[in-house]
Amino acid sequence: MKRKYFRNLLTCMICLILAFNVGSLSISAQTTNDNVQLYSAKLETGSVSGDMMIGNVYYSTGIIHIKDLGVSKNVSVHYTYNGNDWFDQSAVYIKTLSDGSEVWRYRTPNQRFMGCRYTKCNCKFAVKYEVGGNTYWDNNNGNDYFIERGKDSYYSPIVLSKSVLTLDNIWCLSGNKHSLNICLKNLGYDKTVKVRYSNDNWQSYKESLASYKNTNANGIENWTTIIDVEGDFEFCIGYAVNGVTYWDNNFELNYRLYNIN
């Protein structure tokens, strides 16, 4: 009787282990799919005032691609600033692309920190898509996404997943001159990066070649250029490598800059 009892107990334990592994596999399988994928994300810093004090903050922003699998859906990021406490932040719908897929955007809450804006700070996260009773993940193949900023350029403030290149920032230098920083994946040594811009609704346009600046710790390259253009203008970014040209045209809307002077 004891032998039969232990044999039955062992069988139950094996069944439980198998059931647990099958459940784990089904969850893991949902992390590698094209139903949801991060385009790009970056860690930003800034200053805020309130509650009788002024402080520095950092936060994460990013763009997400999903397949439209139902009307009722929730897209969010599961994130942590300290590696221990995890939270969910909902994303917001931006637009539907020509193929029927959707673009969503997220921004995590401000996190205060002491010190200057170059103090080291980071965010780890995964993307979650809930629809039709199913949950789909993009967790960077089980590694989660990780972005960080610090004083030195070798940190990784930007991560690219579905996107090959993206506009990091643009600012006015003086007069009609604007400086652009562009981030891209290194898909080959020989490459051309350019900004195409127009101030007459694309009746004509000019192009400005960008030059290599540096490489972040995660391999993302930074390129920069300066354009001189009067008044309001639109622009997009081209990246030619290995016989293919990739475009960042702000999801078919182009980037627009309005002169407020």
XYZ file of C-alpha atoms in Angstrom:
261
model
C 0.000 0.000 0.000
C 2.827 2.400 0.867
C 4.564 1.673 -2.450
C 1.336 2.299 -4.354
C 0.724 5.478 -2.364
C 4.164 6.883 -3.112
C 3.846 5.881 -6.771
C 0.533 7.762 -7.029
C 2.014 10.730 -5.185
C 4.985 10.797 -7.547
C 2.654 10.645 -10.544
C 0.651 13.605 -9.226
C 3.819 15.605 -8.666
C 5.012 14.895 -12.223
C 1.621 15.958 -13.594
C 1.780 19.193 -11.621
C 5.289 19.916 -12.902
C 4.232 19.237 -16.485
C 1.162 21.415 -16.082
C 3.299 24.245 -14.697
C 5.789 23.978 -17.563
C 3.037 23.925 -20.172
C 1.574 27.091 -18.656
C 4.986 28.734 -18.654
C 5.555 27.815 -22.270
C 2.230 29.276 -23.338
C 3.105 32.578 -21.668
C 6.584 32.587 -23.178
C 5.143 31.914 -26.605
C 3.055 35.070 -26.329
C 6.204 37.154 -25.846
C 7.419 36.390 -29.377
C 4.727 37.581 -31.764
C 3.995 40.444 -34.122
C 0.699 41.427 -32.486
C 2.544 44.025 -30.414
C 6.008 45.500 -30.828
C 7.832 48.522 -29.536
C 8.877 50.999 -32.220
C 11.218 53.055 -30.072
C 11.563 54.475 -26.574
C 13.782 56.943 -24.775
C 14.507 58.222 -21.300
C 14.017 61.969 -20.912
C 14.885 64.416 -18.152
C 13.459 67.764 -17.141
C 12.692 70.117 -14.289
C 9.402 70.657 -12.502
C 8.159 73.044 -9.841
C 5.410 72.552 -7.318
C 4.712 71.958 -3.660
C 6.982 74.922 -2.833
C 10.021 73.203 -4.379
C 11.849 72.768 -7.678
C 13.328 69.448 -8.695
C 14.685 67.328 -11.519
C 12.681 64.454 -12.975
C 13.081 61.705 -15.513
C 10.524 59.617 -17.382
C 10.201 57.251 -20.322
C 8.352 57.911 -23.575
C 7.807 55.527 -26.451
C 5.799 54.466 -29.482
C 4.111 51.068 -29.864
C 2.811 49.135 -32.880
C -0.128 46.732 -32.549
C -2.388 44.704 -34.806
C -6.051 45.649 -34.504
C -7.466 42.458 -32.971
C -10.640 43.953 -31.492
C -12.489 47.100 -30.549
C -12.019 46.776 -26.788
C -8.291 46.758 -26.054
C -5.726 47.999 -23.578
C -2.123 48.814 -24.428
C 0.297 49.587 -21.609
C 3.880 49.363 -20.415
C 4.911 47.366 -17.352
C 7.844 49.331 -15.937
C 10.187 49.851 -12.998
C 12.553 52.655 -12.097
C 14.398 50.877 -9.314
C 14.323 47.238 -10.436
C 12.019 46.159 -7.601
C 8.718 48.053 -7.778
C 6.761 47.448 -10.997
C 3.830 49.516 -12.276
C 1.537 49.636 -15.318
C 1.130 52.783 -17.403
C -1.555 52.932 -20.098
C -0.671 54.022 -23.632
C -2.905 56.231 -25.794
C -4.037 55.667 -29.369
C -2.366 57.875 -32.007
C -3.466 56.730 -35.446
C -4.327 53.826 -37.760
C -1.835 53.093 -40.533
C -2.703 52.258 -44.134
C -2.410 48.500 -43.447
C -4.961 48.675 -40.597
C -2.429 48.373 -37.777
C -2.308 50.992 -35.037
C 0.227 53.336 -33.452
C 0.064 54.036 -29.710
C 2.166 56.268 -27.476
C 3.046 56.070 -23.772
C 4.654 58.276 -21.129
C 5.552 57.038 -17.685
C 5.054 59.325 -14.644
C 7.768 61.714 -13.500
C 10.364 60.288 -11.150
C 12.173 62.865 -9.028
C 15.911 62.591 -8.495
C 18.583 64.549 -6.715
C 21.533 66.130 -8.469
C 21.992 67.589 -11.926
C 20.206 66.492 -15.080
C 23.146 64.172 -15.926
C 22.680 62.066 -12.794
C 22.440 58.401 -13.740
C 18.831 57.208 -14.023
C 17.117 54.330 -15.825
C 13.882 52.541 -16.661
C 13.242 48.864 -17.412
C 9.982 47.882 -19.084
C 7.958 45.535 -21.281
C 4.952 46.258 -23.517
C 1.573 44.615 -22.812
C -1.405 44.321 -25.174
C -4.727 42.991 -23.815
C -7.528 42.204 -26.259
C -10.237 39.554 -26.666
C -9.350 37.830 -23.405
C -5.703 37.369 -24.460
C -2.550 39.139 -23.315
C 0.365 39.627 -25.687
C 3.798 40.832 -24.636
C 6.833 42.412 -26.204
C 9.469 41.969 -23.535
C 12.541 42.125 -25.784
C 12.755 38.330 -26.088
C 12.580 37.837 -22.333
C 15.235 40.441 -21.508
C 12.918 43.450 -21.001
C 13.843 46.814 -22.503
C 16.345 48.967 -20.636
C 17.137 52.655 -21.134
C 19.385 54.870 -19.030
C 20.936 58.303 -18.983
C 24.089 59.621 -17.424
C 26.823 62.171 -17.899
C 28.743 60.158 -20.460
C 27.591 59.433 -24.024
C 28.075 55.659 -23.768
C 24.816 55.228 -21.844
C 21.700 54.052 -23.708
C 18.976 56.716 -23.511
C 17.232 55.404 -26.654
C 16.250 51.907 -27.759
C 15.017 50.946 -31.240
C 13.014 47.788 -31.887
C 10.627 47.861 -34.852
C 12.010 51.252 -35.923
C 15.311 51.393 -37.774
C 15.770 55.128 -37.226
C 14.038 57.924 -35.371
C 14.293 61.640 -34.748
C 15.733 62.199 -31.285
C 15.320 65.965 -31.042
C 15.444 69.252 -32.946
C 16.203 72.708 -31.597
C 16.717 76.187 -32.970
C 20.306 77.424 -32.898
C 19.858 80.995 -34.145
C 17.847 82.678 -36.828
C 16.711 80.073 -39.355
C 19.231 77.405 -38.370
C 18.005 74.204 -36.695
C 20.064 71.321 -35.324
C 18.723 67.767 -35.528
C 19.895 64.647 -33.709
C 18.996 61.322 -35.362
C 19.261 57.842 -33.873
C 19.574 54.678 -35.968
C 20.502 51.018 -35.956
C 23.913 50.219 -37.391
C 22.934 47.965 -40.324
C 26.179 48.426 -42.243
C 29.379 50.453 -42.398
C 28.611 52.355 -45.610
C 25.500 54.436 -45.052
C 23.955 57.785 -45.901
C 21.704 59.706 -43.524
C 19.850 62.798 -44.700
C 17.053 65.198 -43.808
C 14.622 66.166 -46.567
C 12.705 69.371 -45.850
C 10.287 71.798 -47.521
C 8.715 75.144 -46.621
C 6.300 75.314 -49.608
C 4.127 72.234 -49.009
C 6.526 70.004 -50.980
C 6.342 71.939 -54.239
C 10.103 71.866 -53.816
C 12.474 70.478 -51.222
C 16.096 70.494 -50.112
C 18.240 67.844 -48.450
C 20.927 68.058 -45.811
C 23.380 65.207 -45.182
C 23.927 64.165 -41.576
C 27.277 63.170 -40.073
C 28.154 60.512 -37.507
C 28.446 61.753 -33.920
C 28.858 58.789 -31.545
C 27.520 55.360 -30.557
C 25.555 54.551 -27.402
C 26.303 51.564 -25.182
C 23.538 49.506 -26.832
C 24.928 50.083 -30.336
C 22.491 52.817 -31.409
C 24.282 55.475 -33.453
C 23.755 59.235 -33.154
C 23.940 61.363 -36.288
C 23.531 65.123 -36.525
C 22.946 67.843 -39.106
C 22.043 71.523 -39.335
C 19.418 72.866 -41.728
C 18.831 76.500 -42.673
C 15.216 77.161 -43.637
C 12.869 80.136 -43.338
C 9.374 80.067 -41.858
C 7.252 76.989 -41.217
C 8.550 73.763 -42.690
C 8.064 69.990 -42.847
C 10.740 67.333 -42.920
C 11.443 63.603 -42.884
C 14.602 61.542 -42.408
C 16.148 59.044 -44.826
C 18.689 56.317 -44.057
C 20.263 54.432 -46.999
C 22.239 51.259 -46.254
C 22.807 47.924 -48.029
C 20.825 49.110 -51.048
C 17.715 49.930 -48.990
C 16.421 53.347 -47.919
C 14.463 53.593 -44.661
C 12.331 56.616 -43.875
C 11.122 58.182 -40.670
C 8.224 60.359 -41.818
C 6.413 60.521 -38.473
C 4.028 57.729 -39.465
C 3.005 59.228 -42.807
C 2.426 62.713 -41.298
C 5.941 64.190 -41.684
C 7.483 66.300 -38.940
C 6.310 69.918 -38.827
C 7.942 72.919 -37.233
C 6.081 76.210 -36.956
C 7.827 79.546 -36.707
C 6.182 81.406 -33.819
C 8.124 84.649 -34.344
